[in-house]
mmCIF file of C-alpha atoms in Angstrom:
data_model
loop_
_atom_site.group_PDB
_atom_site.id
_atom_site.type_symbol
_atom_site.label_atom_id
_atom_site.label_comp_id
_atom_site.label_asym_id
_atom_site.label_seq_id
_atom_site.Cartn_x
_atom_site.Cartn_y
_atom_site.Cartn_z
ATOM 1 C CA MET E 1 -0.064 0.548 -0.079
ATOM 2 C CA GLU E 2 1.252 3.429 -1.393
ATOM 3 C CA LEU E 3 2.648 5.951 1.776
ATOM 4 C CA PRO E 4 0.062 8.895 2.082
ATOM 5 C CA CYS E 5 2.394 12.136 0.818
ATOM 6 C CA ILE E 6 2.551 15.513 2.224
ATOM 7 C CA ILE E 7 4.697 18.985 2.008
ATOM 8 C CA SER E 8 7.832 19.330 4.161
ATOM 9 C CA SER E 9 11.323 21.827 3.214
ATOM 10 C CA ARG E 10 14.638 20.215 2.430
ATOM 11 C CA LYS E 11 15.212 21.945 4.777
ATOM 12 C CA PHE E 12 14.244 19.467 7.493
ATOM 13 C CA LEU E 13 17.016 18.067 8.545
ATOM 14 C CA LEU E 14 18.715 18.014 12.031
ATOM 15 C CA LYS E 15 21.999 17.853 13.336
ATOM 16 C CA GLY E 16 21.886 14.435 15.711
ATOM 17 C CA ASN E 17 18.823 12.796 14.434
ATOM 18 C CA ASP E 18 17.404 11.857 11.543
ATOM 19 C CA ILE E 19 13.946 13.631 11.918
ATOM 20 C CA LEU E 20 13.327 13.451 7.831
ATOM 21 C CA ALA E 21 14.244 9.349 8.187
ATOM 22 C CA ILE E 22 11.457 9.489 11.027
ATOM 23 C CA PHE E 23 9.090 10.197 8.151
ATOM 24 C CA GLN E 24 9.917 8.926 5.239
ATOM 25 C CA LYS E 25 9.173 6.079 6.878
ATOM 26 C CA HIS E 26 5.574 7.011 6.987
ATOM 27 C CA PHE E 27 4.979 9.262 4.570
ATOM 28 C CA ARG E 28 6.088 10.616 1.072
ATOM 29 C CA ILE E 29 7.436 13.560 1.607
ATOM 30 C CA LYS E 30 7.735 16.420 -1.990
ATOM 31 C CA TYR E 31 9.188 20.147 -0.935
ATOM 32 C CA TYR E 32 6.881 23.372 -0.964
ATOM 33 C CA GLU E 33 9.916 24.734 -2.739
ATOM 34 C CA ASP E 34 8.888 22.771 -5.935
ATOM 35 C CA PHE E 35 5.309 25.081 -5.790
ATOM 36 C CA VAL E 36 7.114 27.717 -5.471
ATOM 37 C CA ALA E 37 9.625 28.056 -7.878
ATOM 38 C CA ASP E 38 10.656 31.120 -9.278
ATOM 39 C CA SER E 39 8.886 30.512 -13.431
ATOM 40 C CA PRO E 40 5.142 30.459 -13.074
ATOM 41 C CA GLY E 41 5.780 28.102 -15.323
ATOM 42 C CA GLN E 42 7.172 25.724 -13.004
ATOM 43 C CA ARG E 43 4.135 26.296 -10.367
ATOM 44 C CA HIS E 44 2.643 22.529 -9.904
ATOM 45 C CA GLN E 45 -1.041 22.803 -10.329
ATOM 46 C CA ASN E 46 -3.712 20.656 -8.309
ATOM 47 C CA ASP E 47 -1.383 17.922 -6.508
ATOM 48 C CA GLU E 48 -4.088 15.465 -5.350
ATOM 49 C CA GLU E 49 -1.474 13.298 -3.577
ATOM 50 C CA ILE E 50 -1.214 16.165 -0.353
ATOM 51 C CA GLU E 51 -2.862 15.563 2.481
ATOM 52 C CA GLY E 52 -0.965 17.193 5.081
ATOM 53 C CA ILE E 53 1.474 19.878 4.852
ATOM 54 C CA LEU E 54 4.569 19.997 8.143
ATOM 55 C CA LEU E 55 5.057 23.834 8.419
ATOM 56 C CA VAL E 56 8.551 23.992 8.837
ATOM 57 C CA PRO E 57 10.590 26.659 10.773
ATOM 58 C CA ILE E 58 11.505 28.278 7.530
ATOM 59 C CA ARG E 59 10.372 31.813 7.835
ATOM 60 C CA ASP E 60 9.425 32.119 3.794
ATOM 61 C CA MET E 61 6.477 29.234 4.280
ATOM 62 C CA PHE E 62 5.141 30.809 6.453
ATOM 63 C CA GLY E 63 3.724 33.587 3.753
ATOM 64 C CA TYR E 64 2.490 30.817 1.780
ATOM 65 C CA ILE E 65 0.804 28.343 3.645
ATOM 66 C CA ASN E 66 -1.710 31.560 4.465
ATOM 67 C CA ASP E 67 -1.915 32.465 0.650
ATOM 68 C CA GLU E 68 -4.995 30.749 0.042
ATOM 69 C CA LYS E 69 -4.328 29.678 -4.152
ATOM 70 C CA PHE E 70 -1.202 28.397 -2.999
ATOM 71 C CA ILE E 71 -3.839 26.582 -0.425
ATOM 72 C CA CYS E 72 -5.860 25.328 -3.535
ATOM 73 C CA LEU E 73 -3.728 23.473 -4.920
ATOM 74 C CA PHE E 74 -4.225 20.774 -2.492
ATOM 75 C CA PRO E 75 -7.965 19.786 -2.753
ATOM 76 C CA ASN E 76 -7.113 16.999 -0.432
ATOM 77 C CA LEU E 77 -5.397 18.144 1.817
ATOM 78 C CA LYS E 78 -6.763 17.778 5.411
ATOM 79 C CA ILE E 79 -4.071 19.191 8.252
ATOM 80 C CA VAL E 80 -1.508 21.546 8.677
ATOM 81 C CA ALA E 81 0.812 20.673 11.674
ATOM 82 C CA THR E 82 3.426 23.484 12.459
ATOM 83 C CA PRO E 83 5.840 22.547 15.391
ATOM 84 C CA SER E 84 5.230 24.883 17.968
ATOM 85 C CA THR E 85 2.935 26.369 20.223
ATOM 86 C CA GLY E 86 1.942 29.775 18.842
ATOM 87 C CA TYR E 87 -0.061 29.211 16.133
ATOM 88 C CA SER E 88 -0.320 33.597 14.961
ATOM 89 C CA HIS E 89 1.445 32.674 12.120
ATOM 90 C CA VAL E 90 -0.997 30.358 10.223
ATOM 91 C CA ASP E 91 -4.098 31.516 9.157
ATOM 92 C CA VAL E 92 -6.502 29.014 11.397
ATOM 93 C CA GLN E 93 -9.731 30.540 10.158
ATOM 94 C CA MET E 94 -8.879 30.798 6.382
ATOM 95 C CA LEU E 95 -8.083 26.491 6.867
ATOM 96 C CA ASN E 96 -10.674 25.518 8.681
ATOM 97 C CA ARG E 97 -13.419 27.263 6.696
ATOM 98 C CA ARG E 98 -11.726 25.207 3.936
ATOM 99 C CA GLY E 99 -11.857 21.942 6.209
ATOM 100 C CA ILE E 100 -8.309 21.698 6.586
ATOM 101 C CA LYS E 101 -7.142 21.136 10.296
ATOM 102 C CA VAL E 102 -4.697 23.153 12.074
ATOM 103 C CA SER E 103 -2.674 21.540 15.326
ATOM 104 C CA ASN E 104 0.363 22.539 17.154
ATOM 105 C CA ILE E 105 1.980 21.527 19.815
ATOM 106 C CA VAL E 106 1.852 20.945 23.901
ATOM 107 C CA THR E 107 4.480 19.149 25.990
ATOM 108 C CA SER E 108 5.901 19.772 29.481
ATOM 109 C CA MET E 109 9.244 19.501 27.767
ATOM 110 C CA ILE E 110 8.899 22.043 25.404
ATOM 111 C CA THR E 111 7.455 24.746 28.453
ATOM 112 C CA ASN E 112 9.931 23.767 30.571
ATOM 113 C CA THR E 113 13.447 24.542 28.350
ATOM 114 C CA THR E 114 11.264 27.705 26.998
ATOM 115 C CA ALA E 115 11.272 29.053 31.492
ATOM 116 C CA LYS E 116 14.922 27.832 31.518
ATOM 117 C CA PHE E 117 16.140 29.903 28.379
ATOM 118 C CA GLY E 118 13.778 32.935 29.613
ATOM 119 C CA PHE E 119 15.173 32.549 33.079
ATOM 120 C CA GLY E 120 18.637 32.265 31.362
ATOM 121 C CA LEU E 121 18.525 35.585 29.634
ATOM 122 C CA MET E 122 17.244 37.376 32.881
ATOM 123 C CA LEU E 123 20.376 36.464 34.546
ATOM 124 C CA ALA E 124 23.096 37.325 31.574
ATOM 125 C CA LEU E 125 21.239 40.816 31.612
ATOM 126 C CA ALA E 126 21.166 41.572 34.951
ATOM 127 C CA ARG E 127 24.996 40.449 34.655
ATOM 128 C CA ASN E 128 25.888 42.232 32.356
ATOM 129 C CA ILE E 129 27.560 39.310 30.639
ATOM 130 C CA HIS E 130 26.499 40.250 27.064
ATOM 131 C CA ARG E 131 28.528 43.801 27.663
ATOM 132 C CA GLY E 132 31.782 41.767 29.669
ATOM 133 C CA MET E 133 32.078 39.381 26.260
ATOM 134 C CA HIS E 134 32.174 42.069 24.102
ATOM 135 C CA ALA E 135 34.838 44.285 26.389
ATOM 136 C CA TYR E 136 36.778 40.813 26.285
ATOM 137 C CA LEU E 137 36.431 39.962 23.154
ATOM 138 C CA ASN E 138 38.168 44.464 22.253
ATOM 139 C CA GLU E 139 41.088 43.109 24.326
ATOM 140 C CA ASP E 140 39.631 45.766 27.242
ATOM 141 C CA PHE E 141 40.041 43.376 29.956
ATOM 142 C CA ASN E 142 39.782 46.136 32.904
ATOM 143 C CA TRP E 143 37.115 47.596 31.481
ATOM 144 C CA CYS E 144 35.364 43.954 30.881
ATOM 145 C CA THR E 145 36.005 43.334 34.894
ATOM 146 C CA TYR E 146 34.123 47.135 35.465
ATOM 147 C CA LEU E 147 30.818 46.409 33.399
ATOM 148 C CA MET E 148 30.487 43.260 35.284
ATOM 149 C CA VAL E 149 31.028 44.171 39.155
ATOM 150 C CA ASN E 150 30.022 47.886 39.387
ATOM 151 C CA SER E 151 26.891 47.980 36.674
ATOM 152 C CA GLY E 152 25.836 44.442 37.435
ATOM 153 C CA SER E 153 22.838 43.978 39.522
ATOM 154 C CA LEU E 154 21.872 40.930 41.869
ATOM 155 C CA LEU E 155 18.765 39.447 41.241
ATOM 156 C CA MET E 156 17.534 38.499 44.929
ATOM 157 C CA ASP E 157 15.401 41.227 46.561
ATOM 158 C CA SER E 158 14.462 42.962 42.663
ATOM 159 C CA THR E 159 11.424 42.545 41.644
ATOM 160 C CA LEU E 160 10.094 40.375 38.515
ATOM 161 C CA GLY E 161 7.025 40.802 36.799
ATOM 162 C CA ILE E 162 5.536 38.290 34.513
ATOM 163 C CA VAL E 163 3.121 39.497 31.735
ATOM 164 C CA GLY E 164 1.498 36.066 30.956
ATOM 165 C CA MET E 165 1.310 34.001 34.042
ATOM 166 C CA GLY E 166 0.148 30.606 31.995
ATOM 167 C CA ARG E 167 2.933 27.362 31.827
ATOM 168 C CA ILE E 168 5.891 28.876 30.749
ATOM 169 C CA GLY E 169 5.376 32.155 33.011
ATOM 170 C CA TYR E 170 4.363 30.117 35.924
ATOM 171 C CA GLN E 171 8.100 27.615 35.683
ATOM 172 C CA ILE E 172 9.692 31.252 35.779
ATOM 173 C CA ALA E 173 8.034 32.469 39.109
ATOM 174 C CA GLU E 174 9.199 28.629 40.362
ATOM 175 C CA ARG E 175 12.543 29.489 39.769
ATOM 176 C CA ALA E 176 12.380 33.052 40.971
ATOM 177 C CA ALA E 177 11.737 31.776 44.177
ATOM 178 C CA ALA E 178 14.407 30.113 44.590
ATOM 179 C CA PHE E 179 16.651 33.043 43.499
ATOM 180 C CA LYS E 180 14.120 34.518 46.443
ATOM 181 C CA MET E 181 13.062 37.567 44.146
ATOM 182 C CA LYS E 182 9.865 39.516 45.176
ATOM 183 C CA ILE E 183 7.449 38.218 41.889
ATOM 184 C CA VAL E 184 4.569 40.115 40.585
ATOM 185 C CA TYR E 185 2.405 38.946 37.717
ATOM 186 C CA HIS E 186 -0.019 40.383 35.683
ATOM 187 C CA ASN E 187 -2.740 37.381 34.057
ATOM 188 C CA ARG E 188 -6.184 37.452 31.891
ATOM 189 C CA THR E 189 -7.186 35.380 35.515
ATOM 190 C CA GLN E 190 -5.607 35.160 38.526
ATOM 191 C CA ARG E 191 -4.331 31.609 39.851
ATOM 192 C CA SER E 192 -5.247 30.690 42.054
ATOM 193 C CA LYS E 193 -4.592 30.975 46.494
ATOM 194 C CA GLU E 194 -2.321 28.092 46.217
ATOM 195 C CA ASP E 195 -0.465 29.240 43.180
ATOM 196 C CA GLU E 196 0.266 32.467 44.880
ATOM 197 C CA GLU E 197 0.948 31.065 47.673
ATOM 198 C CA ARG E 198 3.875 28.227 46.124
ATOM 199 C CA VAL E 199 5.990 31.282 45.012
ATOM 200 C CA ASN E 200 4.685 34.022 46.824
ATOM 201 C CA ALA E 201 3.754 35.768 44.070
ATOM 202 C CA LYS E 202 0.785 39.291 43.633
ATOM 203 C CA TYR E 203 -1.545 39.982 41.750
ATOM 204 C CA CYS E 204 -1.691 43.069 39.297
ATOM 205 C CA GLN E 205 -5.172 43.489 37.840
ATOM 206 C CA ASN E 206 -3.566 46.400 35.837
ATOM 207 C CA LEU E 207 -0.290 46.040 33.790
ATOM 208 C CA GLU E 208 0.803 49.522 34.596
ATOM 209 C CA GLU E 209 1.091 48.880 38.128
ATOM 210 C CA LEU E 210 3.912 45.899 37.699
ATOM 211 C CA LEU E 211 5.461 48.100 34.987
ATOM 212 C CA ARG E 212 6.014 50.334 37.737
ATOM 213 C CA THR E 213 7.139 48.011 40.399
ATOM 214 C CA SER E 214 9.545 45.741 38.555
ATOM 215 C CA ASP E 215 13.226 45.242 38.248
ATOM 216 C CA HIS E 216 12.694 42.382 35.713
ATOM 217 C CA VAL E 217 9.803 42.726 32.979
ATOM 218 C CA MET E 218 9.141 39.132 31.266
ATOM 219 C CA LEU E 219 6.888 38.474 28.440
ATOM 220 C CA THR E 220 5.372 35.075 28.463
ATOM 221 C CA VAL E 221 2.300 36.121 26.446
ATOM 222 C CA PRO E 222 0.628 34.543 23.593
ATOM 223 C CA LEU E 223 -0.068 36.913 20.338
ATOM 224 C CA SER E 224 -3.713 37.668 19.802
ATOM 225 C CA ASP E 225 -5.290 41.014 18.671
ATOM 226 C CA LYS E 226 -4.847 42.262 22.530
ATOM 227 C CA THR E 227 -1.422 41.824 23.097
ATOM 228 C CA LYS E 228 -0.140 42.928 20.235
ATOM 229 C CA SER E 229 1.984 46.163 20.814
ATOM 230 C CA MET E 230 0.940 45.614 24.291
ATOM 231 C CA ILE E 231 4.745 47.047 25.417
ATOM 232 C CA GLY E 232 4.420 50.649 24.024
ATOM 233 C CA ALA E 233 6.035 54.121 24.273
ATOM 234 C CA ARG E 234 3.990 54.681 26.894
ATOM 235 C CA GLU E 235 4.541 51.350 28.939
ATOM 236 C CA LEU E 236 8.093 52.079 28.647
ATOM 237 C CA LYS E 237 7.613 54.985 30.459
ATOM 238 C CA LEU E 238 6.421 53.505 33.134
ATOM 239 C CA MET E 239 8.995 51.779 33.823
ATOM 240 C CA LYS E 240 11.735 51.908 35.985
ATOM 241 C CA PRO E 241 14.955 53.780 35.025
ATOM 242 C CA ASN E 242 17.004 50.753 35.342
ATOM 243 C CA ALA E 243 14.808 47.973 35.288
ATOM 244 C CA ALA E 244 14.928 45.572 32.189
ATOM 245 C CA ILE E 245 12.734 43.610 29.704
ATOM 246 C CA ILE E 246 12.895 40.145 28.485
ATOM 247 C CA ASN E 247 10.851 38.624 25.981
ATOM 248 C CA ILE E 248 10.514 35.501 25.049
ATOM 249 C CA SER E 249 7.149 35.517 23.825
ATOM 250 C CA ARG E 250 6.144 36.678 20.075
ATOM 251 C CA GLY E 251 7.940 39.965 18.715
ATOM 252 C CA ASP E 252 5.213 42.156 18.292
ATOM 253 C CA VAL E 253 4.190 41.960 21.559
ATOM 254 C CA ILE E 254 6.644 44.769 21.650
ATOM 255 C CA ASP E 255 6.748 48.455 19.358
ATOM 256 C CA GLN E 256 9.834 47.798 18.012
ATOM 257 C CA ASP E 257 10.631 51.337 16.986
ATOM 258 C CA ALA E 258 8.957 52.502 21.026
ATOM 259 C CA LEU E 259 11.619 49.853 22.499
ATOM 260 C CA ILE E 260 14.798 51.250 20.364
ATOM 261 C CA GLU E 261 14.171 54.833 21.415
ATOM 262 C CA ALA E 262 13.475 53.346 25.591
ATOM 263 C CA LEU E 263 17.143 52.352 24.610
ATOM 264 C CA ASN E 264 18.317 55.069 23.442
ATOM 265 C CA ASN E 265 17.308 57.412 25.588
ATOM 266 C CA ASN E 266 18.027 55.035 28.752
ATOM 267 C CA THR E 267 14.311 55.162 29.474
ATOM 268 C CA ILE E 268 14.792 51.642 30.302
ATOM 269 C CA GLN E 269 18.407 50.477 30.836
ATOM 270 C CA GLY E 270 17.956 47.243 28.827
ATOM 271 C CA ALA E 271 16.050 44.587 26.392
ATOM 272 C CA ALA E 272 16.251 40.639 26.107
ATOM 273 C CA LEU E 273 15.041 39.566 23.357
ATOM 274 C CA ASP E 274 14.722 35.481 22.336
ATOM 275 C CA VAL E 275 12.059 37.661 19.576
ATOM 276 C CA THR E 276 11.799 40.208 17.346
ATOM 277 C CA THR E 277 9.968 41.900 13.926
ATOM 278 C CA PRO E 278 11.168 40.237 11.769
ATOM 279 C CA GLU E 279 12.211 37.328 11.865
ATOM 280 C CA PRO E 280 15.732 37.141 11.244
ATOM 281 C CA LEU E 281 16.425 41.088 11.728
ATOM 282 C CA PRO E 282 18.403 42.721 9.327
ATOM 283 C CA PRO E 283 21.974 43.052 9.925
ATOM 284 C CA ASP E 284 22.218 46.397 9.867
ATOM 285 C CA HIS E 285 19.410 46.861 12.621
ATOM 286 C CA PRO E 286 19.672 49.324 15.092
ATOM 287 C CA LEU E 287 19.426 46.194 18.216
ATOM 288 C CA LEU E 288 21.588 44.566 16.775
ATOM 289 C CA LYS E 289 24.293 47.722 17.782
ATOM 290 C CA MET E 290 22.661 48.146 20.582
ATOM 291 C CA SER E 291 25.651 47.631 23.451
ATOM 292 C CA ASN E 292 22.687 47.028 26.306
ATOM 293 C CA VAL E 293 20.177 44.593 24.192
ATOM 294 C CA ILE E 294 20.866 40.798 24.196
ATOM 295 C CA VAL E 295 18.738 39.249 20.928
ATOM 296 C CA THR E 296 18.890 36.014 20.486
ATOM 297 C CA PRO E 297 17.118 33.384 17.466
ATOM 298 C CA HIS E 298 14.031 32.307 18.447
ATOM 299 C CA ALA E 299 15.512 29.532 20.520
ATOM 300 C CA ALA E 300 14.132 29.233 23.292
ATOM 301 C CA GLY E 301 12.220 25.972 22.966
ATOM 302 C CA ASP E 302 14.703 24.630 20.924
ATOM 303 C CA THR E 303 16.913 21.601 22.297
ATOM 304 C CA VAL E 304 17.872 18.581 19.940
ATOM 305 C CA GLU E 305 15.804 16.386 22.239
ATOM 306 C CA THR E 306 12.776 18.904 22.543
ATOM 307 C CA LEU E 307 12.889 19.832 18.181
ATOM 308 C CA TYR E 308 12.058 15.578 17.954
ATOM 309 C CA VAL E 309 9.874 15.461 20.398
ATOM 310 C CA LYS E 310 7.790 18.695 18.272
ATOM 311 C CA PHE E 311 8.632 16.832 15.424
ATOM 312 C CA GLN E 312 7.698 13.391 16.862
ATOM 313 C CA ILE E 313 3.903 15.175 18.092
ATOM 314 C CA CYS E 314 4.080 16.433 14.480
ATOM 315 C CA LEU E 315 4.068 12.794 12.951
ATOM 316 C CA GLU E 316 1.208 11.873 15.138
ATOM 317 C CA ASN E 317 -1.246 15.491 14.037
ATOM 318 C CA ILE E 318 -0.791 14.684 10.181
ATOM 319 C CA LYS E 319 -0.814 10.781 10.686
ATOM 320 C CA ALA E 320 -4.482 10.800 12.770
ATOM 321 C CA ALA E 321 -5.844 13.804 10.370
ATOM 322 C CA ILE E 322 -4.848 11.466 7.763
ATOM 323 C CA GLU E 323 -6.590 8.347 8.914
ATOM 324 C CA GLY E 324 -9.698 10.013 9.967
ATOM 325 C CA ARG E 325 -9.084 9.908 13.674
ATOM 326 C CA PRO E 326 -9.487 12.623 16.300
ATOM 327 C CA VAL E 327 -6.200 15.202 15.731
ATOM 328 C CA PRO E 328 -4.219 15.469 19.587
ATOM 329 C CA ASN E 329 -3.095 18.813 19.023
ATOM 330 C CA GLU E 330 -6.260 19.963 16.987
ATOM 331 C CA ILE E 331 -6.573 24.146 17.034
ATOM 332 C CA LYS E 332 -10.514 25.053 17.979
ATOM 333 C CA LEU E 333 -11.018 28.578 17.310
#
């Protein structure tokens, strides 16, 4: 019996784990690059074999997935599976309207990995590790020591404000409690008293209160119409001048132009960003030239182990949709 056919990307390989080989045991794979060739005459038309799309994290693939004309090429498409928790990059409503399911991944392993990465960014920013490294590379050892000793701050007794106390936010709070930090949080709904007491966290009903009192602001909210640009010029001005902001959610949660201005004007002390708009930033982008900014390539949830788990979950989601079974991680709006 012939295996079902899905679309992926030619870049679908992971060092240390041959994910492609695992998928090839269950599916025949065609490559989306073949459907978006430069020459219009090379574009495929109505490929009835395709039943699933694995939306690997290749930025230029996202635009095609949300192009209904592209999706129309595959009349038997049953599912688009994204190996991420967030799904703001997928037009779920358009796909659902065409009878196509969309799935994401939810696993405690990735939650834990992301929380550790976010906390690590806060530690690096607080102790000026990035600035010390740059000074060291420039052979200015004395200045490097000055930066890290005299400009760094201790986390103990400082206040961490967590915007979005979901699974990731709560795990960050657990780590902060171990560092004897004061914890405040802002969320759509207040967590249980037991949850709050476990990490000694105080609920802030409004974001403004959190921003005024926090030394470190950690963003862990999902991207939505309500959270897009939720941190703008007004919000940044509410923060302490010696405060820092860490974003491990989505780039669009922060008004990036306002952030650049705030950093240039010393409205806040620094920023650590695992997510930006766009991704990646162009090499000449102002954020990449600032000594008080850490930028990482949207990697908070990614290790060799977690990537393997992500794609295994995607495989199970795609198999379920093709076989007509309930999709374990289907996104239902």
